Amino acid sequence: MDDSQTYEIFLVCAPGLEAVLCEEAQEKGFADAIAVPGGVTVQGGWPEVWRANLELRGAARVLVRVGSFMAFHLAQLDKRSRKFAWGEVLRADVPVRVQVTSKASKIYHAGAATQRIVTALTESHGIAVSPDAAMVLKVRIHDNQVTISIDTSGDALHKRGHKEAVGKAPMRENLAAMFLRQCGYDGLEPVVDPMCGSGTFLIEAAEIAADLQPGRSREFAFEQLASFDAAAFEAMRRTGPVGLTPRFFGSDRDAGAIRMSNANAARAGVGNAITFACHGAGEVTPPDGPPGLVIVNPPYGGRIGNKKLLYPLYGTLGQTLLARFKGWRVGLVTSEPPLAKATGLPWKPLGPPVAHGGMKIWLWQTPPLR
């Protein structure tokens, strides 16, 4: 395997967060990061692929484009698929699943195209193909160009590997990290979540403060590729203990949610930095010390329950924050603009919507409350 070879690496994210992920990628040393619809492209070799999976908080998946060729008919696709250097990337003992899409091309039947590629893999290269395989090969035929990518992540990257317990309609970790970034969270200020659920916002904030790698506790699909160097990857992974100032505070009226949050924070190694309490959002008070960020993902109509019953909840939350959290900034996630407005908080102009679970959600932000 040629270690010096450079690939186009595609960092997938929720639509609406491309610019935020691009900023993170640039900060992490992917200097050629470019935001495109649905994600961010960067250039690099296999070490950059591993590092993107391990270190980027906002990415949902990391795809690597391993090659492309032109094909104007099925016979040409068959011939060129058989000649493609699959063995440089794929291992014969690791089965793959083939996904083909075709658009604006003379090869318009994705099923027939899939059959040709499967035959090339199995007959010419001895690579097993299974519809249940964890390793996914993505083939995109567009304008007669066949582009071959591998999903190097496996499980979606919001699954950090240390969070077992989740509540109803949880915030995904990669979205939470990007919303924290949009709120200007710097890892130094205190963070309060008055409806913390399973603790996602606070665990992400504490991990950012401790400079922990989001993928440190999990496995990735790229570990089963021919290009994988276990020793080189292990040298990238940091798993040591961290010391953190306790400046993260979560509360929820559901005692079960508080138990989940404590367990998840402990597994993530940041339990000592987060204080969880069981009470309603109307009882939240600021911790001693300087102001910071309140960030909250309340219930909303498309996610939980009857929307009409939620207006008093949002109103109480807004009144509480205005009365007690002077100097604090607020970030709130909801799919319902009327609910956000019911808080009475001084919202800034909205950014773009973010696609999440089949709906559009927005991050609402305030300046420091007065």
XYZ file of C-alpha atoms in Angstrom:
370
model
C 0.000 0.000 0.000
C 1.328 3.421 -0.964
C 1.194 5.494 2.216
C 1.797 8.707 0.283
C -1.402 8.414 -1.778
C -3.907 11.208 -1.234
C -7.669 10.723 -1.391
C -10.692 12.960 -1.290
C -12.243 12.451 2.140
C -15.900 13.396 2.604
C -17.053 14.309 6.110
C -20.820 13.797 6.265
C -22.906 16.057 8.514
C -26.517 17.099 9.013
C -27.593 19.576 6.308
C -27.364 23.077 7.784
C -24.160 22.381 9.733
C -21.661 22.222 6.862
C -20.011 25.569 7.661
C -19.704 24.711 11.363
C -18.091 21.340 10.634
C -15.757 23.008 8.122
C -14.598 25.390 10.846
C -13.932 22.461 13.204
C -12.037 20.534 10.517
C -9.816 23.551 9.810
C -9.136 23.969 13.531
C -8.130 20.305 13.748
C -5.527 20.760 11.035
C -7.462 19.728 7.940
C -6.369 22.940 6.270
C -7.913 22.256 2.860
C -11.424 21.699 4.250
C -14.215 22.952 1.945
C -17.911 23.010 2.891
C -20.186 21.421 0.268
C -23.864 20.380 0.433
C -24.209 17.604 3.027
C -20.715 17.830 4.463
C -17.093 18.876 4.062
C -14.364 17.642 1.723
C -10.730 17.367 2.807
C -7.690 15.787 1.183
C -5.374 13.285 2.819
C -4.044 9.787 3.145
C -5.215 6.978 5.416
C -3.824 8.614 8.598
C -6.101 11.610 7.927
C -9.052 9.234 7.462
C -8.341 7.640 10.857
C -7.828 11.005 12.537
C -11.059 12.446 11.110
C -13.031 9.545 12.594
C -11.220 9.781 15.908
C -11.143 13.544 16.484
C -13.965 15.366 14.670
C -16.995 15.941 16.892
C -19.347 17.229 14.213
C -19.005 14.553 11.520
C -21.679 11.866 11.196
C -19.552 9.625 8.940
C -16.242 9.693 7.092
C -16.271 8.458 3.497
C -13.066 8.032 1.493
C -13.223 8.174 -2.296
C -10.806 5.472 -3.397
C -11.156 5.829 -7.158
C -13.271 6.584 -10.200
C -13.586 5.730 -13.875
C -15.949 6.436 -16.784
C -18.496 3.811 -17.891
C -21.120 4.381 -20.575
C -22.673 0.895 -20.614
C -22.852 -2.213 -18.422
C -20.188 -4.146 -20.325
C -17.737 -1.282 -19.764
C -18.687 -1.126 -16.082
C -18.073 -4.879 -15.809
C -14.660 -4.689 -17.487
C -13.403 -1.675 -15.551
C -14.735 -2.999 -12.222
C -12.743 -6.200 -12.760
C -9.578 -4.178 -13.393
C -10.051 -1.888 -10.388
C -7.439 -2.402 -7.617
C -9.939 -3.484 -4.925
C -7.281 -5.491 -3.092
C -5.306 -2.348 -2.215
C -8.156 -1.267 0.060
C -10.427 -4.247 0.780
C -9.472 -7.498 2.505
C -10.629 -10.816 1.056
C -11.631 -12.085 4.522
C -13.893 -9.076 5.306
C -17.268 -9.133 3.502
C -18.639 -5.921 2.004
C -22.085 -4.537 1.232
C -22.459 -2.756 -2.111
C -24.729 0.299 -2.480
C -25.123 1.815 -5.965
C -26.900 5.013 -7.010
C -27.167 6.218 -10.606
C -28.194 9.631 -11.882
C -27.998 11.412 -15.281
C -26.073 8.461 -16.764
C -26.469 5.966 -19.597
C -26.246 3.224 -16.949
C -29.574 3.993 -15.303
C -30.442 0.661 -13.668
C -28.783 0.599 -10.223
C -29.655 -3.065 -9.697
C -27.883 -4.162 -12.891
C -24.883 -1.993 -12.019
C -24.750 -3.531 -8.527
C -24.728 -7.009 -10.060
C -21.703 -6.183 -12.268
C -19.714 -4.744 -9.361
C -20.563 -7.663 -7.066
C -19.430 -10.096 -9.770
C -16.149 -8.191 -10.218
C -15.490 -8.253 -6.465
C -16.270 -11.933 -5.969
C -14.984 -13.506 -9.213
C -11.974 -11.340 -10.048
C -10.782 -10.429 -6.552
C -12.153 -13.091 -4.188
C -13.856 -10.506 -1.957
C -17.023 -11.733 -0.226
C -20.228 -9.698 -0.622
C -23.081 -9.833 1.886
C -26.230 -7.697 2.276
C -25.621 -7.696 6.052
C -21.924 -6.749 5.963
C -20.754 -3.947 8.239
C -18.286 -2.693 5.612
C -20.156 -0.528 3.089
C -18.909 0.193 -0.437
C -20.749 3.157 -1.984
C -20.758 3.450 -5.778
C -22.167 6.639 -7.307
C -22.709 6.830 -11.068
C -23.254 10.442 -12.123
C -22.889 11.824 -15.642
C -21.351 8.432 -16.599
C -18.567 8.759 -14.015
C -18.363 5.888 -11.538
C -17.061 7.090 -8.158
C -16.163 4.474 -5.548
C -16.191 5.348 -1.838
C -15.857 3.388 1.384
C -17.692 4.246 4.594
C -14.748 4.125 6.993
C -16.790 4.808 10.146
C -19.092 1.806 10.524
C -21.556 2.866 13.209
C -22.512 6.537 12.880
C -19.983 8.753 14.656
C -22.492 10.223 17.123
C -22.209 6.807 18.826
C -19.167 7.715 20.890
C -18.862 4.294 22.489
C -19.370 5.226 26.136
C -23.036 6.185 26.253
C -25.347 3.249 26.931
C -28.405 4.924 28.419
C -30.484 7.348 26.359
C -33.791 9.013 27.119
C -36.743 9.741 24.911
C -35.778 11.679 21.733
C -32.133 12.325 22.683
C -29.906 14.976 21.125
C -27.242 13.328 18.959
C -23.724 13.943 20.190
C -22.411 15.361 16.911
C -25.301 17.861 16.737
C -24.770 18.821 20.394
C -21.078 19.487 19.721
C -21.853 21.682 16.702
C -24.524 23.647 18.605
C -22.045 24.253 21.440
C -19.557 25.539 18.869
C -22.184 27.840 17.329
C -22.915 29.238 20.796
C -19.266 30.261 21.089
C -18.475 27.691 23.791
C -14.718 27.825 24.419
C -14.213 24.983 26.903
C -13.466 27.429 29.725
C -16.848 28.798 30.809
C -19.511 27.086 32.954
C -22.381 25.327 31.174
C -25.895 24.739 32.551
C -28.550 22.478 30.983
C -31.885 22.742 32.854
C -33.497 19.872 30.865
C -30.484 17.622 30.516
C -32.138 14.314 29.542
C -29.328 11.765 29.209
C -26.653 14.456 29.636
C -25.482 14.850 26.044
C -24.799 18.607 25.991
C -22.907 18.551 29.291
C -20.863 15.443 28.493
C -19.858 16.919 25.118
C -18.978 20.252 26.776
C -16.859 18.541 29.437
C -15.081 16.405 26.825
C -14.315 19.511 24.757
C -12.931 21.233 27.879
C -10.730 18.201 28.579
C -9.618 17.908 24.917
C -10.814 14.297 24.806
C -11.110 12.558 21.443
C -14.778 11.779 20.726
C -13.943 8.422 19.124
C -11.498 7.224 21.796
C -13.832 4.513 23.172
C -15.105 2.864 19.994
C -14.173 0.792 16.964
C -14.294 1.873 13.309
C -14.855 0.120 9.985
C -11.430 1.258 8.706
C -9.796 -1.135 11.187
C -10.932 -3.954 8.836
C -9.364 -2.478 5.682
C -6.177 -3.672 3.960
C -4.711 -0.178 4.457
C -5.018 -0.214 8.271
C -1.882 0.152 10.402
C -2.875 -0.770 13.968
C 0.315 0.562 15.582
C 0.114 3.919 13.796
C -3.539 4.328 14.772
C -2.916 3.357 18.387
C -0.265 6.085 18.554
C -2.990 8.606 17.622
C -5.476 7.471 20.233
C -5.352 9.183 23.648
C -7.160 7.410 26.477
C -5.447 8.692 29.613
C -7.271 10.150 32.656
C -8.113 13.847 32.703
C -8.465 16.466 35.413
C -11.344 18.912 35.022
C -12.751 21.801 37.042
C -16.372 20.982 38.008
C -18.203 23.656 36.006
C -20.982 21.703 34.276
C -24.448 21.566 35.790
C -27.453 19.577 34.635
C -30.948 19.121 35.975
C -34.106 17.326 34.915
C -37.415 16.674 36.629
C -37.148 12.969 35.671
C -35.126 11.007 38.258
C -34.476 8.284 35.665
C -32.874 10.831 33.366
C -30.566 11.952 36.170
C -29.497 8.349 36.818
C -28.785 7.921 33.099
C -26.828 11.162 32.944
C -24.641 10.219 35.905
C -23.919 6.777 34.427
C -23.127 8.163 30.970
C -20.841 10.879 32.348
C -18.968 8.325 34.462
C -18.424 6.035 31.466
C -17.139 9.008 29.459
C -14.613 9.779 32.205
C -16.058 13.228 32.988
C -18.415 12.331 35.845
C -16.390 14.278 38.413
C -16.805 17.495 36.422
C -20.611 17.442 36.100
C -23.174 17.988 38.859
C -26.661 16.586 38.172
C -29.793 17.410 40.194
C -33.423 16.305 39.985
C -35.842 19.250 39.724
C -37.926 21.168 37.187
C -36.572 23.862 34.866
C -38.319 26.558 36.920
C -36.120 25.746 39.923
C -32.770 26.093 38.156
C -30.306 28.577 39.658
C -26.903 29.730 38.402
C -23.798 28.242 40.013
C -21.387 30.501 41.923
C -18.800 32.237 39.783
C -18.756 33.949 36.399
C -21.609 33.647 33.887
C -21.398 31.229 30.994
C -23.732 29.335 28.690
C -27.198 27.877 29.306
C -27.969 25.336 26.577
C -31.190 23.369 26.446
C -33.035 20.921 24.193
C -36.611 21.103 25.542
C -39.468 18.888 24.352
C -41.109 20.101 21.170
C -44.274 19.072 19.334
C -42.703 16.991 16.589
C -40.474 15.233 19.105
C -42.461 14.686 22.294
C -46.041 15.263 23.333
C -48.771 17.770 22.614
C -47.398 21.135 21.489
C -50.149 23.181 23.196
C -49.149 21.794 26.581
C -45.559 22.969 26.064
C -46.168 26.745 25.964
C -46.296 27.097 29.794
C -43.064 25.065 30.074
C -41.222 27.363 27.656
C -42.712 30.441 29.331
C -41.534 29.318 32.766
C -38.065 28.519 31.423
C -37.760 31.971 29.849
C -38.957 33.807 32.974
C -36.558 31.831 35.174
C -33.552 32.549 32.952
C -34.390 36.263 32.623
C -34.794 36.610 36.393
C -31.778 34.601 37.581
C -29.208 34.267 34.787
C -28.105 37.856 34.131
C -24.934 37.901 32.021
C -25.465 34.345 30.741
C -25.978 33.478 27.065
C -28.740 31.034 26.131
C -28.858 28.455 23.340
C -32.135 26.594 22.757
C -32.944 23.911 20.182
C -36.488 23.453 18.894
C -38.423 22.737 15.705
C -41.171 25.189 16.722
C -40.494 28.953 16.381
C -43.675 29.845 18.351
C -42.395 27.825 21.335
C -39.030 29.593 21.256
C -40.796 32.960 21.143
C -43.001 31.931 24.089
C -39.894 32.114 26.332
C -39.807 35.893 25.957
C -36.010 35.714 25.571
C -34.187 38.273 23.354
C -33.305 35.997 20.449
C -30.717 36.898 17.830
C -31.576 36.429 14.116
C -31.876 32.732 13.248
C -29.256 30.774 11.341
C -30.106 28.062 8.789
C -32.333 25.141 9.831
C -30.673 21.802 10.594
C -32.123 18.534 9.308
C -32.654 16.146 12.212
C -34.824 13.024 12.400
C -36.989 13.991 9.424
C -37.712 17.521 10.680
C -36.075 20.935 10.659
C -34.705 22.264 13.925
C -33.105 25.596 14.758
C -30.583 26.758 17.292
C -31.949 29.910 18.954
C -29.353 32.110 20.670
C -29.377 35.165 22.902
C -26.683 37.709 23.683
C -25.741 37.885 27.404
C -29.016 38.405 29.297
C -29.520 41.816 30.923
